[in-house]
Short mmCIF file of C-alpha atoms and ligand atoms in Angstrom, two decimals:
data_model
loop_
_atom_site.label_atom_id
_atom_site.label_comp_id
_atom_site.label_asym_id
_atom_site.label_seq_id
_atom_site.Cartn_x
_atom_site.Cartn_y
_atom_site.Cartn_z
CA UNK A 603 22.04 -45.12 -33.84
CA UNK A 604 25.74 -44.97 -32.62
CA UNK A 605 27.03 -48.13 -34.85
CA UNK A 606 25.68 -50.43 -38.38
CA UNK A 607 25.01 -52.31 -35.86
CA UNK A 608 21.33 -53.14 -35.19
CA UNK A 609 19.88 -54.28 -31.46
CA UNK A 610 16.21 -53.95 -32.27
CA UNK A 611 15.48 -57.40 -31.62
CA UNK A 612 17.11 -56.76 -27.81
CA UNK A 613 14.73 -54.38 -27.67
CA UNK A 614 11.87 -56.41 -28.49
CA UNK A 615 13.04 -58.95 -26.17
CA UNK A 616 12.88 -56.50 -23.35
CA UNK A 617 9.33 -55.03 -24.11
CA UNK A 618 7.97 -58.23 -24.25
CA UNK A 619 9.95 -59.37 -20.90
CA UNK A 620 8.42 -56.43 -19.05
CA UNK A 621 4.90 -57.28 -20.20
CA UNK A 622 5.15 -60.70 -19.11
CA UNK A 623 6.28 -59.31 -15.90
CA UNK A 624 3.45 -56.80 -15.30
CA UNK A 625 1.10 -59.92 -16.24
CA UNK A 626 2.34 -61.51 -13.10
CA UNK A 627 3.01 -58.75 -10.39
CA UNK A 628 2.80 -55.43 -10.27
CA UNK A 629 6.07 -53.59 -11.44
CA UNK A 630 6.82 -51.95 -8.63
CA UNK A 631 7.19 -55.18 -6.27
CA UNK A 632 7.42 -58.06 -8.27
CA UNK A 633 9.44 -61.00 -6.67
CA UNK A 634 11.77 -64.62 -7.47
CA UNK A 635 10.96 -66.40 -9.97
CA UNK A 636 10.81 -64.15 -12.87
CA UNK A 637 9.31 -65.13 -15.96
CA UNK A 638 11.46 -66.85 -18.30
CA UNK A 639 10.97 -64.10 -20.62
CA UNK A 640 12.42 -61.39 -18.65
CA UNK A 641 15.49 -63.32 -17.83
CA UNK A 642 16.40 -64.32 -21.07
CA UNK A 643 16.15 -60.16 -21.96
CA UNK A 644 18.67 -59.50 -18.75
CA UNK A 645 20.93 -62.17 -20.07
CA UNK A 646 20.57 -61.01 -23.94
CA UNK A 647 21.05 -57.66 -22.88
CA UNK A 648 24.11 -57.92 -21.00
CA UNK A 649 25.99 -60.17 -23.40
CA UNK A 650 25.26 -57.53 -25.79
CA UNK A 651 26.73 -54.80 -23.50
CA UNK A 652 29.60 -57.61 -22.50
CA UNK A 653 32.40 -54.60 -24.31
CA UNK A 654 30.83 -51.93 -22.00
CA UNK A 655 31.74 -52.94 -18.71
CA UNK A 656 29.35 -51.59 -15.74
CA UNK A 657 26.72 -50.47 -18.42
CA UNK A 658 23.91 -52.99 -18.34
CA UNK A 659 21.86 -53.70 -15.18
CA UNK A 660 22.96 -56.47 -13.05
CA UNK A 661 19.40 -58.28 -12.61
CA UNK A 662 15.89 -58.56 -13.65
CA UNK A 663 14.59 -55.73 -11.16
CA UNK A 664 17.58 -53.26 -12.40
CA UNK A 665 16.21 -54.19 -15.69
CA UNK A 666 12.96 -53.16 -14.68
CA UNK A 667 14.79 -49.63 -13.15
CA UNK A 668 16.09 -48.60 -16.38
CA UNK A 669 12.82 -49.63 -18.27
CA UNK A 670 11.33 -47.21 -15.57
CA UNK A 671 13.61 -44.69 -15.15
CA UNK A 672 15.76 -44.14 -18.81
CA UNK A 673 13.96 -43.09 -22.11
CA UNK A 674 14.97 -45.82 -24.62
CA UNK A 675 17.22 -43.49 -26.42
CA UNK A 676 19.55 -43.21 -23.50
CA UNK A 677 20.49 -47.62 -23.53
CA UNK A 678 23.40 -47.71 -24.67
CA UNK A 679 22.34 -49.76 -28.07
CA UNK A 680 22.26 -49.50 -31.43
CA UNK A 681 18.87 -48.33 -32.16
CA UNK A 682 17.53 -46.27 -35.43
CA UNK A 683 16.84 -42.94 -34.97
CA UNK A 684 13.38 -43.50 -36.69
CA UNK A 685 12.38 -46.29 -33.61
CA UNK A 686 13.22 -43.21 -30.67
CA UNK A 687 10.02 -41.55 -29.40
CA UNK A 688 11.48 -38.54 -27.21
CA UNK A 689 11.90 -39.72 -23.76
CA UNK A 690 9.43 -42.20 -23.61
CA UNK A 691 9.74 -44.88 -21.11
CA UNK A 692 9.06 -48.93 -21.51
CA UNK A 693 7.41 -48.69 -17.97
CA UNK A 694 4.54 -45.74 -17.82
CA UNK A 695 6.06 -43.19 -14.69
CA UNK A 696 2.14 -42.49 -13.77
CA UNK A 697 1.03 -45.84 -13.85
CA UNK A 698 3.42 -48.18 -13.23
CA UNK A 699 2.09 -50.57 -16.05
CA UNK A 700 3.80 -51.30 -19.36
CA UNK A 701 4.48 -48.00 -21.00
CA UNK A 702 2.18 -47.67 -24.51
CA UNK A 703 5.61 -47.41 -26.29
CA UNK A 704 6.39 -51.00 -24.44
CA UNK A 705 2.73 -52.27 -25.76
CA UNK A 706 4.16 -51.11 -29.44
CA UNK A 707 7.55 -53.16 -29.02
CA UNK A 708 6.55 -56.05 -27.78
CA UNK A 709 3.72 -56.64 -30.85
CA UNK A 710 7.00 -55.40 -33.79
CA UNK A 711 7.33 -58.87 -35.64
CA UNK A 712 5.94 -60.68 -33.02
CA UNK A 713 2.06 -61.94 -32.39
CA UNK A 714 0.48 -59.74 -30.34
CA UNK A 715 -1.26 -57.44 -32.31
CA UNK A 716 -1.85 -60.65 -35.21
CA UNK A 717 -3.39 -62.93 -32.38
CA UNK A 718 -5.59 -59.64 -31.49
CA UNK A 719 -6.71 -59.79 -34.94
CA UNK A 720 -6.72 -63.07 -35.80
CA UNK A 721 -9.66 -63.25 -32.66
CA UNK A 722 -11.42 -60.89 -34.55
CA UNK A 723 -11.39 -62.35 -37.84
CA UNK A 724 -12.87 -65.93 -36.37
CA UNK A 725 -15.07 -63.08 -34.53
CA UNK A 726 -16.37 -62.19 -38.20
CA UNK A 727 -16.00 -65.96 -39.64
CA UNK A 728 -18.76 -66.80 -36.86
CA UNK A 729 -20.99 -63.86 -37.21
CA UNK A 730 -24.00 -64.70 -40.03
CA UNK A 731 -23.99 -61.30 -41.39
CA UNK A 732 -22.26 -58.08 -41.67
CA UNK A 733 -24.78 -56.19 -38.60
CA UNK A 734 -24.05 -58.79 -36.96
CA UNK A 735 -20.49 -58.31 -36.82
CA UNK A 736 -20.90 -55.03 -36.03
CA UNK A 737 -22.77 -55.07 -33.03
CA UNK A 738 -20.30 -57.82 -31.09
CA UNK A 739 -17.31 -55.60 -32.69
CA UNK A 740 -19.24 -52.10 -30.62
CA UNK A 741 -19.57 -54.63 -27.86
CA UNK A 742 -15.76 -55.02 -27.56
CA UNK A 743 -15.28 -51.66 -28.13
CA UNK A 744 -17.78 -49.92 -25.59
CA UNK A 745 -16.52 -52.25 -23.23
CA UNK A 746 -12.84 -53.24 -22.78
CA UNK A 747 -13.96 -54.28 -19.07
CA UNK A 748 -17.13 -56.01 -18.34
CA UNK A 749 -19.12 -55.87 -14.96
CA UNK A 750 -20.88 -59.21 -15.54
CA UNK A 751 -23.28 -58.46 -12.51
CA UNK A 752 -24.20 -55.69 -14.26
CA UNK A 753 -24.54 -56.71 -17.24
CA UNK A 754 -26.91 -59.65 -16.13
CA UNK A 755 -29.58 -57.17 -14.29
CA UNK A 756 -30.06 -54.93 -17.56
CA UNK A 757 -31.94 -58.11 -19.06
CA UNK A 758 -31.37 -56.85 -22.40
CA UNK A 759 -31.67 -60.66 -24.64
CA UNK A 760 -29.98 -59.38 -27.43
CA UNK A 761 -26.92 -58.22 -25.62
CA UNK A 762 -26.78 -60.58 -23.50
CA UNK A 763 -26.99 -62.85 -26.42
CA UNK A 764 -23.77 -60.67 -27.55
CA UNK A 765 -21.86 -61.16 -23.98
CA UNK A 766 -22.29 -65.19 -24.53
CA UNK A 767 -20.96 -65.08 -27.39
CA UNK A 768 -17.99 -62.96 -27.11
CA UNK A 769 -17.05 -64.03 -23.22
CA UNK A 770 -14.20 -66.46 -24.22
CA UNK A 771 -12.44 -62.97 -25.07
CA UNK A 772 -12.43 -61.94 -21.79
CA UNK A 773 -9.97 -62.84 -18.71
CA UNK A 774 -10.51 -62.06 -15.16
CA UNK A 775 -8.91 -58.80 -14.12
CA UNK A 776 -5.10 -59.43 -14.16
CA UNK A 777 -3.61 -59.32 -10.28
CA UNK A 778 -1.78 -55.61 -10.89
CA UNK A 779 -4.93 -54.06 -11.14
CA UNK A 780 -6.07 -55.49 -7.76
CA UNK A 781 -6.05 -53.54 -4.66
CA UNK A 782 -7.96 -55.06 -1.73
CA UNK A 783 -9.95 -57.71 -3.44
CA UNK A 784 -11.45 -54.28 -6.05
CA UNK A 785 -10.88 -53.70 -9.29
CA UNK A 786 -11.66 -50.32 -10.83
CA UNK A 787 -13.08 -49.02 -14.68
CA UNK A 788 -12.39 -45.61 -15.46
CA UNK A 789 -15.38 -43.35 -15.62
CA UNK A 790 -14.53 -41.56 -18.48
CA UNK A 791 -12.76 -43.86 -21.16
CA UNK A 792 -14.14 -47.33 -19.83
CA UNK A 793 -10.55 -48.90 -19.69
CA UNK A 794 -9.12 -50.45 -16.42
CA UNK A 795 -7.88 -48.38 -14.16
CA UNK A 796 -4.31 -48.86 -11.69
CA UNK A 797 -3.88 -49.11 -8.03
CA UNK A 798 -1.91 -45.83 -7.38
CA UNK A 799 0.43 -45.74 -3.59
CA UNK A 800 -0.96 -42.08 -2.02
CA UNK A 801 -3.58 -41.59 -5.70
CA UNK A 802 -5.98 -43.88 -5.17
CA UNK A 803 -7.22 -44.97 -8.68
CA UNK A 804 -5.25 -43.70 -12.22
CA UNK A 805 -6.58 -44.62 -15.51
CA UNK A 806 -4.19 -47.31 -17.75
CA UNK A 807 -5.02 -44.77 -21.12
CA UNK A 808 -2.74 -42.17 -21.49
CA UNK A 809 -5.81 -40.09 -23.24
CA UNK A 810 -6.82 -39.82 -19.48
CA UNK A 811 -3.93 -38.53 -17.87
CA UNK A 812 -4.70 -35.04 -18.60
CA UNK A 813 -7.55 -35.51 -15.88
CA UNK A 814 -8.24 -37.71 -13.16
CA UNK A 815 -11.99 -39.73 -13.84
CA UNK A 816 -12.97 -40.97 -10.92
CA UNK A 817 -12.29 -45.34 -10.73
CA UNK A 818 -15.71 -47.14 -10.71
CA UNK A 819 -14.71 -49.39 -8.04
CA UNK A 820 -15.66 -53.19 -7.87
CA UNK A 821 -14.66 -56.30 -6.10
CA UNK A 822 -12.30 -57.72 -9.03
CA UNK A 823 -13.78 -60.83 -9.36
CA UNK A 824 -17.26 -59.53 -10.60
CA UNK A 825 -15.03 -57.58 -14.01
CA UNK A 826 -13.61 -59.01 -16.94
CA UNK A 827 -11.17 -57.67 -19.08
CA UNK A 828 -10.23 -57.88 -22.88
CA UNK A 829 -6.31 -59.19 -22.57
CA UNK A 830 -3.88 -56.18 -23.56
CA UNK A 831 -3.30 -57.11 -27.19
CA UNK A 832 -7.50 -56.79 -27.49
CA UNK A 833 -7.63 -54.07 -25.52
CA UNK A 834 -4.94 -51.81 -27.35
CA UNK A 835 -4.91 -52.84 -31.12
CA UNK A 836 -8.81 -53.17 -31.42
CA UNK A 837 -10.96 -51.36 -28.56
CA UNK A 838 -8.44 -48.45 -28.65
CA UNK A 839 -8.24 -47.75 -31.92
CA UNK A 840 -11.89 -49.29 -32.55
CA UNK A 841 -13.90 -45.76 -30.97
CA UNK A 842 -11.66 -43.57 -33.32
CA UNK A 843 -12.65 -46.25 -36.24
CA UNK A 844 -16.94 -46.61 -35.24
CA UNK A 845 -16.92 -42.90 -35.47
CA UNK A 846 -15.30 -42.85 -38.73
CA UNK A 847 -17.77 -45.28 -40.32
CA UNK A 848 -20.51 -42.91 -39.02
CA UNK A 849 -19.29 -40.00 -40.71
CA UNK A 850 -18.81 -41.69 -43.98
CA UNK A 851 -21.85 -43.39 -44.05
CA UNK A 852 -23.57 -40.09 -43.75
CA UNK A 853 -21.45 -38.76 -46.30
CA UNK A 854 -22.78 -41.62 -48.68
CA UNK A 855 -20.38 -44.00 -48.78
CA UNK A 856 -20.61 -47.96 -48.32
CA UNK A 857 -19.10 -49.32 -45.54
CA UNK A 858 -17.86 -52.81 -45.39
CA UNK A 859 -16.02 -53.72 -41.88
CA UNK A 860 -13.23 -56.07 -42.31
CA UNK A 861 -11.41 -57.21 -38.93
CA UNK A 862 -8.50 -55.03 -39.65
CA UNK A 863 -9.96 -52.06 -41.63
CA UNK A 864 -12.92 -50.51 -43.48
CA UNK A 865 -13.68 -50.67 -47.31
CA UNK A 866 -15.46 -47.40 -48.41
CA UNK A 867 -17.29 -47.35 -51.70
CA UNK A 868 -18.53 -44.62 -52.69
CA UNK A 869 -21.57 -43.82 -55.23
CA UNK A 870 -19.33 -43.86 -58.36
CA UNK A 871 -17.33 -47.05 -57.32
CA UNK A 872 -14.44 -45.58 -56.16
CA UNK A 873 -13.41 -47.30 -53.14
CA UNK A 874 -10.84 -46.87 -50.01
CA UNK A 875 -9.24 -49.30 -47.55
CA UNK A 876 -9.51 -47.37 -44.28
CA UNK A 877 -6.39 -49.24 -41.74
CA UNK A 878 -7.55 -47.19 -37.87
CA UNK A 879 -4.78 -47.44 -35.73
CA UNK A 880 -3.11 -45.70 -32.68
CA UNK A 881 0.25 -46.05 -32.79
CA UNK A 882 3.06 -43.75 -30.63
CA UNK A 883 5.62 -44.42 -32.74
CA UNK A 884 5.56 -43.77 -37.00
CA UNK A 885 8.12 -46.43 -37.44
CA UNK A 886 6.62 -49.24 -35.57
CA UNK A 887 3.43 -48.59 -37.41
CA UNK A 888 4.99 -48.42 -40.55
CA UNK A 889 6.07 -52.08 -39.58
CA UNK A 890 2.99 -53.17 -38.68
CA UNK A 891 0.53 -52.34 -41.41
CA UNK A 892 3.29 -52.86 -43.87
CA UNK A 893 2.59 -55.81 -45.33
CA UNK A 894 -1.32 -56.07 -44.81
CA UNK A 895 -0.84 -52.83 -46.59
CA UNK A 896 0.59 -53.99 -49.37
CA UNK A 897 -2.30 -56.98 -49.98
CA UNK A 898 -5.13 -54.91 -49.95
CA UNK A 899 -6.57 -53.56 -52.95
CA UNK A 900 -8.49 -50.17 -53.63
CA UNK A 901 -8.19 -46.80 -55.42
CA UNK A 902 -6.63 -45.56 -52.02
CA UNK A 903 -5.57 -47.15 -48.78
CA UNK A 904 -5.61 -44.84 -45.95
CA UNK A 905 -3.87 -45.11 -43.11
CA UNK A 906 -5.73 -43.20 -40.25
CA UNK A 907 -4.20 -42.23 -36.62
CA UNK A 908 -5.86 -39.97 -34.20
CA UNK A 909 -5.00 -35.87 -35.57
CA UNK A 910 -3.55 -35.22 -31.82
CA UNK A 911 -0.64 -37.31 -33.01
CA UNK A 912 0.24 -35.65 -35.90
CA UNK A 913 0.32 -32.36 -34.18
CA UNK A 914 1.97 -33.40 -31.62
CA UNK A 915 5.51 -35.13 -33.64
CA UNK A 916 5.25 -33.05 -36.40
CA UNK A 917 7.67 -35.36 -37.99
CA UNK A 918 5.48 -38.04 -37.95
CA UNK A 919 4.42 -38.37 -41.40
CA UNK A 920 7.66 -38.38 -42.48
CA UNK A 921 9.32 -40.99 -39.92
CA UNK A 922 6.12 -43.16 -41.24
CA UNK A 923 6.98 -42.74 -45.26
CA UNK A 924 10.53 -43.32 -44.60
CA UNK A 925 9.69 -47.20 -42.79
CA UNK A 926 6.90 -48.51 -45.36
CA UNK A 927 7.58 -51.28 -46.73
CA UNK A 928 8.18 -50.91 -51.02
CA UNK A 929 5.45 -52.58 -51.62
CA UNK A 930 3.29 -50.96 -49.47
CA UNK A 931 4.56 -47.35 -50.24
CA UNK A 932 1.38 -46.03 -51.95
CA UNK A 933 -0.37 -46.13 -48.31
CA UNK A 934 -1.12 -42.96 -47.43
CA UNK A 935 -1.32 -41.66 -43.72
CA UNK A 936 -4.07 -38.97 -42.63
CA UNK A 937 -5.43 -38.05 -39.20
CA UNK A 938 -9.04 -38.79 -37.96
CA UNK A 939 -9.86 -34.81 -38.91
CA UNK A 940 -7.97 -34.87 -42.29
CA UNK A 941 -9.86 -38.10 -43.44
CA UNK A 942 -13.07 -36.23 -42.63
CA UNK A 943 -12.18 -33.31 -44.79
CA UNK A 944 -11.41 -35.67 -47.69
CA UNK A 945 -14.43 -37.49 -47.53
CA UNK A 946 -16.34 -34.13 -47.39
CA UNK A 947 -14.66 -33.09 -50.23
CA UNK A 948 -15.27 -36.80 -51.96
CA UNK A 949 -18.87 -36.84 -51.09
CA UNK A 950 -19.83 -33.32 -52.56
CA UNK A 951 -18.09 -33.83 -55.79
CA UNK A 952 -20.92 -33.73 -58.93
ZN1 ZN B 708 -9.69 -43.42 -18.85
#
């Protein structure tokens, strides 16, 4: 942070300009008129940078360059160290789409990730009972993108039962991950994949970009898609959460599913609020869970992020302590594997 000055909320403003972008056009050749949203960033942005003549971008597609081009830490704003995530980008170099760090930003203190949520709690409101739940919950999950063709021929009543009921959720694929009338699911994770110039198909998860899956390649207009906020705060996090339940339940715990985390009782009473989430960057998820954090009652609340991330920013624990909320501060963060030792520990205690 270079002043006590605070531009977070530019930030915000950008993120959440770019993703309306990518909603319309693809990034790389988007075109007159731009959303609203994007324009009001440019202008926000360069009446901030109005005593730094020549530093901010002149228009909405320059905008777009340095959202592409220069990690976040290098704008010249006032940003706290704690928000900076290495050189991460708003716009993903290998895909072209909205970067998973942009996805984060755009959702700090604004709807996203609640209207996500808030789907799924009228998702459990509806749903008679708790197996019930669960099974249109592992139907979002297993399948971010639908082929409804598909779908149809496996004449299987009680998921297509499942499909009816959960179809509002789903929008036709948007236009950015068209090429040539086909749309394409990656074979390994399930999740859309992008229209790549010279690379034919690249998968939108970053999990994926250690390999290339091959794209399972369809005309667009026979797949549906869960919108981005559905797709990244609830099917993406969701697999690392389903496997978690399995695991404790064979450890001998309880498991109640809530639409934003799991209570875990175990034999004795004791119980824990699980809160799954995926989250690049400590701080923002600090944010986020903050004050949901700080409602929920249990002996512990546990906030669990995939292990890889904890390795991999070994000051993530830290950066994530430092931005709870007071009143949330007894939340404690563990990775998928650590969560697993304590419940192995929990369950063999006499
Ligand atoms: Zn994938």
């Amino acid at each position: 942070m270079i002043s006590d000055k605070d531009d977070t909320a530019i930030v915000r403003m950008v993120a959440r300009g770019i993703i309306e972008l990518g909603a319309v056009a693809r990034l790389a050749s988007f075109s007159m008129p731009y959303p609203r949203s994007a324009q009001l960033a440019l202008d926000k942005l360069v009446a901030t940078l109005l005593e730094t003549p020549g530093s901010a971008p002149l228009s909405v597609p320059g905008l777009v360059d340095w959202a592409r081009y220069r990690p976040l830490k290098d704008w010249p704003l006032s940003i706290p160290d704690d928000l900076l995530t290495g050189d991460d980008l708003l716009i993903s170099a290998r895909t072209g789409n909205p970067s998973q760090l942009c996805v984060e930003w755009a959702a700090d203190r604004g709807e996203l990730e609640r209207n996500a949520l808030e789907s799924l709690r009228r998702l459990a409101d509806d749903c008679s009972t708790a197996d019930k739940y669960l099974r249109h919950l592992m139907f979002l999950v297993e399948r971010p993108v639908v082929i409804e063709q598909e779908l149809l021929k496996l004449q299987d009543r009680r998921l297509l039962r499942v499909w009816h009921r959960v179809r509002d959720l789903y929008e036709p694929v948007p236009q950015r991950y068209v090429f040539r009338d086909a749309a394409a699911l990656c074979s390994a994770c399930r999740f859309l994949m992008v229209p790549a110039e010279g690379m034919g198909w690249v998968c939108e998860t970053d999990d994926c970009a250690s390999y290339f899956p091959d794209g399972d390649v369809h005309a667009a207009d026979q797949l549906f898609s869960l919108p981005l906020g559905l797709r990244w705060f609830v099917a993406h996090p969701g697999r690392t959460e389903l496997a978690l339940r399995g695991s404790l339940e064979s450890r001998g715990a309880a498991i109640d599913h809530r639409h934003d985390h799991l209570v875990v009782t175990w034999q004795d009473d004791e119980s824990w609020v699980l809160m799954t989430r995926d989250r690049l960057n400590p701080a923002l998820l600090a944010r986020s869970i903050g004050e949901r954090a700080a409602d929920l009652r249990a002996d512990r609340v546990l906030v669990v992020v995939p292990g890889n991330r904890l390795v991999a920013q070994p000051d993530y624990r830290e950066i994530f302590a430092r931005n709870l909320p007071t009143a949330a501060s007894t939340a404690e963060l563990v990775g998928d594997d650590e969560l697993i030792d304590l419940a192995s520990a929990r369950s063999c205690r006499p």
